[in-house]
Tab-separated table of C-alpha atoms and ligand atoms in Angstrom:
chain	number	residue	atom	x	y	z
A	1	UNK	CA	120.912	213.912	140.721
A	2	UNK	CA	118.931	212.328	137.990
A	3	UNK	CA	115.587	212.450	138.472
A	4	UNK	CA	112.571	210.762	136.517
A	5	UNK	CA	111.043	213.860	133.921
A	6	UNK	CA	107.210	212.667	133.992
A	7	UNK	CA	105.636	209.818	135.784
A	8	UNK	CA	102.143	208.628	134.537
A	9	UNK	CA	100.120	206.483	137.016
A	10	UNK	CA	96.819	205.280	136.115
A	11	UNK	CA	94.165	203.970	133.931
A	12	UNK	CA	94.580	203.878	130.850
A	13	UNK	CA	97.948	205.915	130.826
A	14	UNK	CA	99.752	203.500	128.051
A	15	UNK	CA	97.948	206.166	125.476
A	16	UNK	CA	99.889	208.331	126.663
A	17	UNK	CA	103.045	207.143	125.217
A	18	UNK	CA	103.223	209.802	122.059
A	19	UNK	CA	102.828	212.896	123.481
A	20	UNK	CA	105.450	211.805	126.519
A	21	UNK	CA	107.938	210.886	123.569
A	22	UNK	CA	107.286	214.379	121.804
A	23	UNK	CA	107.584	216.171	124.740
A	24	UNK	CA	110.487	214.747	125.687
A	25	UNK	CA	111.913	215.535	121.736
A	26	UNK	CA	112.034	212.139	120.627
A	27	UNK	CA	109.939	212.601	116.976
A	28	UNK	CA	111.967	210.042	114.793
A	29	UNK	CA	112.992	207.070	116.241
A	30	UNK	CA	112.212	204.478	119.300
A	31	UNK	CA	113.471	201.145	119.920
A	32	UNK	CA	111.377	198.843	122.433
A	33	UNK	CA	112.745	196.250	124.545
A	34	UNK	CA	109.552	193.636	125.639
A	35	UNK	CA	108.860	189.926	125.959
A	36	UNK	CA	106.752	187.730	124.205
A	37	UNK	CA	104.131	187.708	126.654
A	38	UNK	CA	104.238	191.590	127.662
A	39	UNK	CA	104.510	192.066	123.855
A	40	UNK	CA	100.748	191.098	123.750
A	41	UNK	CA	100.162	192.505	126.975
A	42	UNK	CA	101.091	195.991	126.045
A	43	UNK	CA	104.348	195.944	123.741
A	44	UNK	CA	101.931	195.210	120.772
A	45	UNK	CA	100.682	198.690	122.137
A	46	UNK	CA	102.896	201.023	122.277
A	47	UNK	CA	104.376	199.903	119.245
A	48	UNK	CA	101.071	200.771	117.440
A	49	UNK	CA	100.827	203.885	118.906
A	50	UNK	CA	104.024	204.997	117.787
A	51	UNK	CA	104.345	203.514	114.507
A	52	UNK	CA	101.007	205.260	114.033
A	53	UNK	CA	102.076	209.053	115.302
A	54	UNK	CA	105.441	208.609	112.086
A	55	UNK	CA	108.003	207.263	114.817
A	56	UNK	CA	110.251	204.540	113.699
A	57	UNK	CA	110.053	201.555	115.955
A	58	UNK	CA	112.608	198.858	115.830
A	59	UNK	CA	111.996	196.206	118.977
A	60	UNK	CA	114.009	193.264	120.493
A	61	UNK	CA	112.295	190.367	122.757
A	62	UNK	CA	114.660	189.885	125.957
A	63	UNK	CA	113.418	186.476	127.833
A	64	UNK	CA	115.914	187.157	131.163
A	65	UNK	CA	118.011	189.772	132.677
A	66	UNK	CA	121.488	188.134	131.827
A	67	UNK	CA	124.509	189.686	130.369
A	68	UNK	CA	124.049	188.533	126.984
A	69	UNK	CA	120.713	190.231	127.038
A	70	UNK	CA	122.376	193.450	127.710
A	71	UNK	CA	125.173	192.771	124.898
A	72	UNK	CA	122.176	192.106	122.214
A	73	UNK	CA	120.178	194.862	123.254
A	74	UNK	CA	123.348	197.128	123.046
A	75	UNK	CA	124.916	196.006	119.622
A	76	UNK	CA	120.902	196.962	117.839
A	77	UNK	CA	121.393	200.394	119.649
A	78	UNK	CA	124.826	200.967	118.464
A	79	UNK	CA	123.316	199.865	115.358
A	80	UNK	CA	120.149	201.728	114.976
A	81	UNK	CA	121.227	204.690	116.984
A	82	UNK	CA	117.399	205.184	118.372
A	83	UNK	CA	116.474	208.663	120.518
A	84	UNK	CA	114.705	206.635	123.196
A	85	UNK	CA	114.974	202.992	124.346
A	86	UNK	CA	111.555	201.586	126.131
A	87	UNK	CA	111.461	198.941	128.257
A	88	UNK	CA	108.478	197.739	128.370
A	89	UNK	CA	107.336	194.653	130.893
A	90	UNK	CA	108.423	193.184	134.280
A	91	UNK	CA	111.299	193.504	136.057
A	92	UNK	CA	113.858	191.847	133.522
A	93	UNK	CA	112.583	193.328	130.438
A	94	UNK	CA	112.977	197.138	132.205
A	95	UNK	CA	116.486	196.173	133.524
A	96	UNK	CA	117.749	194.609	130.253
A	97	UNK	CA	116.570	198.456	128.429
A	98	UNK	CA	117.782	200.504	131.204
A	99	UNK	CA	121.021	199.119	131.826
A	100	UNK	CA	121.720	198.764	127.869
A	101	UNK	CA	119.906	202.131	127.127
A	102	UNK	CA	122.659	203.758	130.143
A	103	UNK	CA	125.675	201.857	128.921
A	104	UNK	CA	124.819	203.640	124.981
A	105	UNK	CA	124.081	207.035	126.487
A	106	UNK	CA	120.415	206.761	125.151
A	107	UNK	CA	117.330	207.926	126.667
A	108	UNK	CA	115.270	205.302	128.786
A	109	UNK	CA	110.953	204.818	129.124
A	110	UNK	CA	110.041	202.470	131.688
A	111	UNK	CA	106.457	201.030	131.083
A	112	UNK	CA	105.805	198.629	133.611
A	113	UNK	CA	103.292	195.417	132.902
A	114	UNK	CA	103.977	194.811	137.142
A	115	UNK	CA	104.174	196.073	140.307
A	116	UNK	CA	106.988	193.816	141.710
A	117	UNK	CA	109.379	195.772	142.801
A	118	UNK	CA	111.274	199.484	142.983
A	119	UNK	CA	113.578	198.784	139.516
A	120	UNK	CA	110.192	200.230	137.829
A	121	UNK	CA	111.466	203.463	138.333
A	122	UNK	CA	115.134	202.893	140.084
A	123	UNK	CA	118.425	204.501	138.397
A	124	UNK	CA	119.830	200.922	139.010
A	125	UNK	CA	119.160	197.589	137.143
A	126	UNK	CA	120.027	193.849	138.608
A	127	UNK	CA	121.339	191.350	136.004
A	128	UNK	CA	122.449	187.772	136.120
A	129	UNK	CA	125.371	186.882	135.746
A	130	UNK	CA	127.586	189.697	136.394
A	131	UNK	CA	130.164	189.542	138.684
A	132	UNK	CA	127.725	191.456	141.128
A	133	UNK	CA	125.143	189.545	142.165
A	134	UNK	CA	123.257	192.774	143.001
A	135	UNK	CA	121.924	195.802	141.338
A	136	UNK	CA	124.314	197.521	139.768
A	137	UNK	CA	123.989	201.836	138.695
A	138	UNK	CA	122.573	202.358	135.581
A	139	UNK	CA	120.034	205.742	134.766
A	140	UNK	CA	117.135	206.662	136.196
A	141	UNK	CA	114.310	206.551	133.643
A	142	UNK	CA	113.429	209.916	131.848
A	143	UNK	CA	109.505	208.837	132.279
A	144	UNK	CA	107.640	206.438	133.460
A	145	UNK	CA	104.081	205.086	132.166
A	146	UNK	CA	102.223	203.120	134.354
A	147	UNK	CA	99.283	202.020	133.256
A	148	UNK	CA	97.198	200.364	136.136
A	149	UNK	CA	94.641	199.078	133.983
A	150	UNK	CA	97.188	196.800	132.400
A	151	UNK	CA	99.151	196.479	136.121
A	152	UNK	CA	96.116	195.609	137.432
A	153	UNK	CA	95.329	192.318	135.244
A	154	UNK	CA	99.105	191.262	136.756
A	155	UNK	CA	98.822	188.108	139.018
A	156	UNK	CA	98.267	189.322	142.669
A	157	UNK	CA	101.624	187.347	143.222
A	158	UNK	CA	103.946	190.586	141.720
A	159	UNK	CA	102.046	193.008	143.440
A	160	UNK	CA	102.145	191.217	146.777
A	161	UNK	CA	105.892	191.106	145.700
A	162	UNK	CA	105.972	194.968	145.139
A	163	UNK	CA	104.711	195.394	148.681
A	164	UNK	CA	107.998	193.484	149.934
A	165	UNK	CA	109.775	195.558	148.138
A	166	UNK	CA	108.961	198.284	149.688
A	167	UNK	CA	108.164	197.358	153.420
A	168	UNK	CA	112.192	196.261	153.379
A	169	UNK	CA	112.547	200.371	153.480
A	170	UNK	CA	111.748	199.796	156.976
A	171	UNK	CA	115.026	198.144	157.746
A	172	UNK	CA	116.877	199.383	154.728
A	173	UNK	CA	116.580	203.038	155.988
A	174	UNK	CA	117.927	201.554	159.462
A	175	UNK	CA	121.083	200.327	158.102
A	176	UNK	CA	121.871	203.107	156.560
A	177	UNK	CA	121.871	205.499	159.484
A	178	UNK	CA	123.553	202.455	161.116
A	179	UNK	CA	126.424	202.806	158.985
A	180	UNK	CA	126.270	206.309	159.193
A	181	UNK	CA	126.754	206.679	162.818
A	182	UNK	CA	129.425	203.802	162.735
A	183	UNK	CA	131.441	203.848	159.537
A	184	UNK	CA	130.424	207.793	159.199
A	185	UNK	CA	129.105	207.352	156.085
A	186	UNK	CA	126.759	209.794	153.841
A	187	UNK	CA	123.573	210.011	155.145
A	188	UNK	CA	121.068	211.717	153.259
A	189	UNK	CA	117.630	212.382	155.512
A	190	UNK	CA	115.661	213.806	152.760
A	191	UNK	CA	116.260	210.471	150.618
A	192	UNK	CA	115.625	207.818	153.976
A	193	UNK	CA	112.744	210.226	155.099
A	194	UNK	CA	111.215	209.510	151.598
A	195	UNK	CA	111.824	205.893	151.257
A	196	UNK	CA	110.387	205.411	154.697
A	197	UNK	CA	107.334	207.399	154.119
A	198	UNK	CA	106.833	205.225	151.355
A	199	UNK	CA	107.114	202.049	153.370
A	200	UNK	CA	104.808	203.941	156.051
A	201	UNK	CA	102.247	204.446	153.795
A	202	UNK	CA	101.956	200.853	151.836
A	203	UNK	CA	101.952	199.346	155.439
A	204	UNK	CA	98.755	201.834	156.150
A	205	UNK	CA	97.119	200.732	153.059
A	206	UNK	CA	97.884	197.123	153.319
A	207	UNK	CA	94.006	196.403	153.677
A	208	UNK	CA	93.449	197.780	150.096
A	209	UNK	CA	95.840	196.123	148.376
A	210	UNK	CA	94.345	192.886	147.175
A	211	UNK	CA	93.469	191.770	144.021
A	212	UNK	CA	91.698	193.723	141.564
A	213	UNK	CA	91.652	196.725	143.580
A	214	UNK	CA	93.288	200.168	141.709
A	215	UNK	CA	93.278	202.355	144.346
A	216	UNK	CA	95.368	199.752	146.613
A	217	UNK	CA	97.490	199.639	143.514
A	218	UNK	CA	98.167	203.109	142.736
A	219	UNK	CA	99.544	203.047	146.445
A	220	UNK	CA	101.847	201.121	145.811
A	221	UNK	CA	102.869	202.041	142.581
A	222	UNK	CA	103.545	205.757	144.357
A	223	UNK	CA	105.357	203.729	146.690
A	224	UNK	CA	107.797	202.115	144.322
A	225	UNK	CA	107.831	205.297	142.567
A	226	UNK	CA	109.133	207.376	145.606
A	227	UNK	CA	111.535	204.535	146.469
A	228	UNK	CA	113.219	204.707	142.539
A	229	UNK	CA	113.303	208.627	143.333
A	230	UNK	CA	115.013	208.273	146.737
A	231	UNK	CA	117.840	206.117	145.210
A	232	UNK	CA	118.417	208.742	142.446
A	233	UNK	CA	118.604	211.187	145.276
A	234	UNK	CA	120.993	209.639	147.022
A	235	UNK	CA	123.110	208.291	144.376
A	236	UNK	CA	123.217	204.610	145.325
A	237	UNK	CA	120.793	202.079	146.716
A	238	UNK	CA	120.957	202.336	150.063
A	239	UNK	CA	117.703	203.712	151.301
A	240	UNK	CA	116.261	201.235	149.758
A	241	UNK	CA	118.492	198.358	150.155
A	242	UNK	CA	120.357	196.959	153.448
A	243	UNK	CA	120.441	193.852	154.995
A	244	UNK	CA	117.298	192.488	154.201
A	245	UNK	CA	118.531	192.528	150.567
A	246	UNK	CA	121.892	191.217	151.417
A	247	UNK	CA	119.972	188.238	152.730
A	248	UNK	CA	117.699	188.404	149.587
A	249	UNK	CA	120.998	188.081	146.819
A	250	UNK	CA	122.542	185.301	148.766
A	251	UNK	CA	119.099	183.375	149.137
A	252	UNK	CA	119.306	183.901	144.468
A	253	UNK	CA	122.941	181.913	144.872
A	254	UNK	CA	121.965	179.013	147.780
A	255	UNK	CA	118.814	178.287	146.828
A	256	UNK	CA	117.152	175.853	144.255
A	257	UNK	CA	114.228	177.153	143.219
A	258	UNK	CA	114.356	181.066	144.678
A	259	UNK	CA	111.131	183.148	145.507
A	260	UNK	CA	110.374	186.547	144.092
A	261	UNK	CA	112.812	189.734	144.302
A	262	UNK	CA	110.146	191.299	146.818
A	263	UNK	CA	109.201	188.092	148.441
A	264	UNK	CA	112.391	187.212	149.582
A	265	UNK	CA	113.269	190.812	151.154
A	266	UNK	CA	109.733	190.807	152.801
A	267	UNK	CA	110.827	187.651	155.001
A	268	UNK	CA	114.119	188.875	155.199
A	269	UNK	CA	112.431	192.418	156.765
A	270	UNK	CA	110.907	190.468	159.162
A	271	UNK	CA	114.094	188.437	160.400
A	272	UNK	CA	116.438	192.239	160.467
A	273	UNK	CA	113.357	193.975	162.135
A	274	UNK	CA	114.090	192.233	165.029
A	275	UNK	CA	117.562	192.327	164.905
A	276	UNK	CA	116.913	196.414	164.917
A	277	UNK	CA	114.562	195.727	167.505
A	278	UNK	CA	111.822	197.149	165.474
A	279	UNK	CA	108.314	195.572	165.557
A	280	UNK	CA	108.483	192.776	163.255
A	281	UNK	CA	105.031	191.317	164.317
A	282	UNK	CA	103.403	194.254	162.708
A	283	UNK	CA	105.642	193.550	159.442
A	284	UNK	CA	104.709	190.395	159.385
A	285	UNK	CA	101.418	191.041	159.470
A	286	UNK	CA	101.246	193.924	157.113
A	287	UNK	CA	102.972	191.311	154.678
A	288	UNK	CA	99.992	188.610	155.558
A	289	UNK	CA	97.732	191.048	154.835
A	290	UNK	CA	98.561	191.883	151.375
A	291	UNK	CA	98.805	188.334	150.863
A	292	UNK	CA	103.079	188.495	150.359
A	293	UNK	CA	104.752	185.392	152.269
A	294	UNK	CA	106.045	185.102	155.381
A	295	UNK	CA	107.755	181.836	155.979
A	296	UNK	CA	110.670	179.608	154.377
A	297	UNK	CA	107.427	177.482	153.160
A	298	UNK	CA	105.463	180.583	151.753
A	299	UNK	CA	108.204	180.700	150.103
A	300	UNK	CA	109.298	177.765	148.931
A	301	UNK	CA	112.942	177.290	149.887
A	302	UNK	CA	115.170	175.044	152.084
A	303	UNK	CA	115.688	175.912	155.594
A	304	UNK	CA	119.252	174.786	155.583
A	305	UNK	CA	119.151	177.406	152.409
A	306	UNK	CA	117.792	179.911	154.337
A	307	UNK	CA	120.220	179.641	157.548
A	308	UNK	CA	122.636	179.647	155.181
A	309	UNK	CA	121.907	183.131	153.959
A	310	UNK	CA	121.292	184.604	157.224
A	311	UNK	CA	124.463	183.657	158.319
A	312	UNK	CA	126.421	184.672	154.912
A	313	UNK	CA	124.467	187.838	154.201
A	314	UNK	CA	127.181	190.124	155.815
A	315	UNK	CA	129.985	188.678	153.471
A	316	UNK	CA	128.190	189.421	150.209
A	317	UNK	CA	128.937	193.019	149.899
A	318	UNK	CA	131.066	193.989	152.741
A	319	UNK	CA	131.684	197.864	151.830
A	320	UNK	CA	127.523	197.886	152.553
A	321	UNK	CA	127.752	197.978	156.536
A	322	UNK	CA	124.252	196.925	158.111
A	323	UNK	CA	123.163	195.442	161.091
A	324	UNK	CA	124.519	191.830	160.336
A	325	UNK	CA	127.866	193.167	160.988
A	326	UNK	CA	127.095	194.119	164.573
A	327	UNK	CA	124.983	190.769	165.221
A	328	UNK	CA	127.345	188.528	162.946
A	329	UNK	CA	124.624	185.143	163.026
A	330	UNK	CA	126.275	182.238	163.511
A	331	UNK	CA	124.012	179.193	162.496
A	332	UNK	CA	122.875	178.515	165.529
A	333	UNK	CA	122.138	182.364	166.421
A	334	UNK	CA	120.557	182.592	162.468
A	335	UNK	CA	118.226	179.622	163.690
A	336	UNK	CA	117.144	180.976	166.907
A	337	UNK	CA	116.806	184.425	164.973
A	338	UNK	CA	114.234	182.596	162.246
A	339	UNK	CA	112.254	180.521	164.732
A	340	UNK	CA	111.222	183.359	166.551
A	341	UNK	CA	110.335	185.540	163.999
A	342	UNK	CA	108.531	182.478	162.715
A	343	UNK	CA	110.103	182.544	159.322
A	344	UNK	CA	110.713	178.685	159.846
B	401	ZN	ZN1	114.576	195.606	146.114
């Protein structure tokens, strides 16, 4: 188990970023992973502050999470040998460091500029074009910063995202004890009991989770937190991810112009909700409430693309048994499934 050392939430936390790295023992040397925007957002930063306390900083801008990312961001490790690798941004930026960092055997910060979804703080990372087209182990990070004042100036859009992202725990949690009971494998109740209290709790607070609101945001940002922690916990992703992902990573592949990470699962949670026979109205409407979509319109993609996901979902990553295997949607069955959930 690999758990997260120190995790910073709040305002104005980003000055924090020295006396994490000298606790932690890294005095000489950092190398920080950012983008050009985030780089101005906070990058800019952190840099300061450590080129400031004597720490060597060497930095890389990443633009996507692809493979060749990860191959330029490991070749100026090799190269530098840094203590610590920060990643310092959205989703891709942290993925690009952590995954690089892992595959090095170097250290890993995660200082999120977003709230969009549970890789903040995850052991895993999700990159494009790999031969997975899901997340894939990595490390979990050895702290994270998260600094809501910066979070907070985020478009509503990623932390509407974030709450997807974690309201999928719902369903997530169900597969797994699914495929325990069926395919008898390991279930661990402290990890599920955790990622489900995190769902439980964003779904509470739904109401305060709008724009501009920190205390809605800190939630969430527990949330995410607790759902990173559960997956180091358990070793893998599956109390966080089941078949509302599946349906999420083939939705990436079939469709045009995809949604968000946490958008996509959100609807997806609605549609397996049902299929569990859980409450998906309330879902839904925990989703409309923090302003996340709910329909193939919210969020932008083809209905013949979405069908199409429902109904391949199961064949994506068939070692991960979930309730798709037992329902096995046929396109008809997929369409009935979406129209009355109301997804299209
Ligand atoms: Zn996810």
């Amino acid at each position: 188990m690999q758990l997260p050392r120190e995790v910073l939430i709040g305002n104005g936390t980003i000055e924090q970023v020295v006396p994490i790295c000298k606790k932690l023992g890294f005095l000489k040397s950092a190398f920080v992973v950012t983008g050009t925007q985030t780089f101005k957002i906070a990058g800019h930063r952190v840099i300061d502050l450590l080129e400031d306390s004597g720490i060597g900083v060497d930095r890389l801008f990443v633009s996507s999470s692809t493979v060749e990312e990860v191959a330029a961001v490991r070749a100026r490790i090799n190269e530098t040998k840094p203590q610590v690798v920060l990643g310092v941004g959205g989703g891709t930026k942290i993925d690009v460091a952590k995954l690089s960092a892992a595959q090095q055997g170097t250290s890993f910060i995660s200082v999120p500029t977003s709230a969009s979804h549970d890789g903040i703080a995850s052991p895993l990372a999700s990159i494009k074009g790999s031969e997975k087209p899901y997340s894939v182990m990595a490390q979990a990070p050895m702290a994270i910063i998260a600094d809501t004042n910066i979070i907070i100036q985020a478009s509503h859009r990623y932390t509407a995202s974030g709450c997807g992202d974690v309201i999928a725990k719902f369903t997530a949690v169900r597969d797994w004890h699914l495929a325990h009971k069926v395919k008898n494998e390991y279930y661990g109740e402290y990890a599920a009991s955790l990622a489900l209290m995190s769902a439980k709790l964003v779904a509470k607070n739904a109401e305060s989770i709008r724009p501009g609101n920190e205390e809605g945001l800190r939630v969430l940002l527990e949330a995410l937190i607790s759902c990173g922690v559960a997956m180091s916990i358990a070793g893998n992703s599956r109390p966080s991810s089941g078949s509302e992902h599946l349906f999420s990573h083939v939705l990436d592949l079939v469709a045009s112009k995809p949604a968000m990470h946490g958008e996509q699962v959100g609807v997806g949670t609605i549609m397996m909700a049902s299929l569990h026979e859980l409450n998906w109205r309330r879902i839904k409407s925990k989703l409309e409430k923090v302003g996340a979509p709910t329909t193939a319109e919210e969020l932008g993609v083809e209905l013949e693309d979405l069908i199409k996901s429902l109904v391949k979902a199961r064949t994506i990553r068939p070692e991960r048994y979930t309730i798709l295997d037992q329902k096995r949607l046929t396109e008809k069955s997929a369409k009935v499934l979406a129209k009355k959930t109301g997804v299209i």
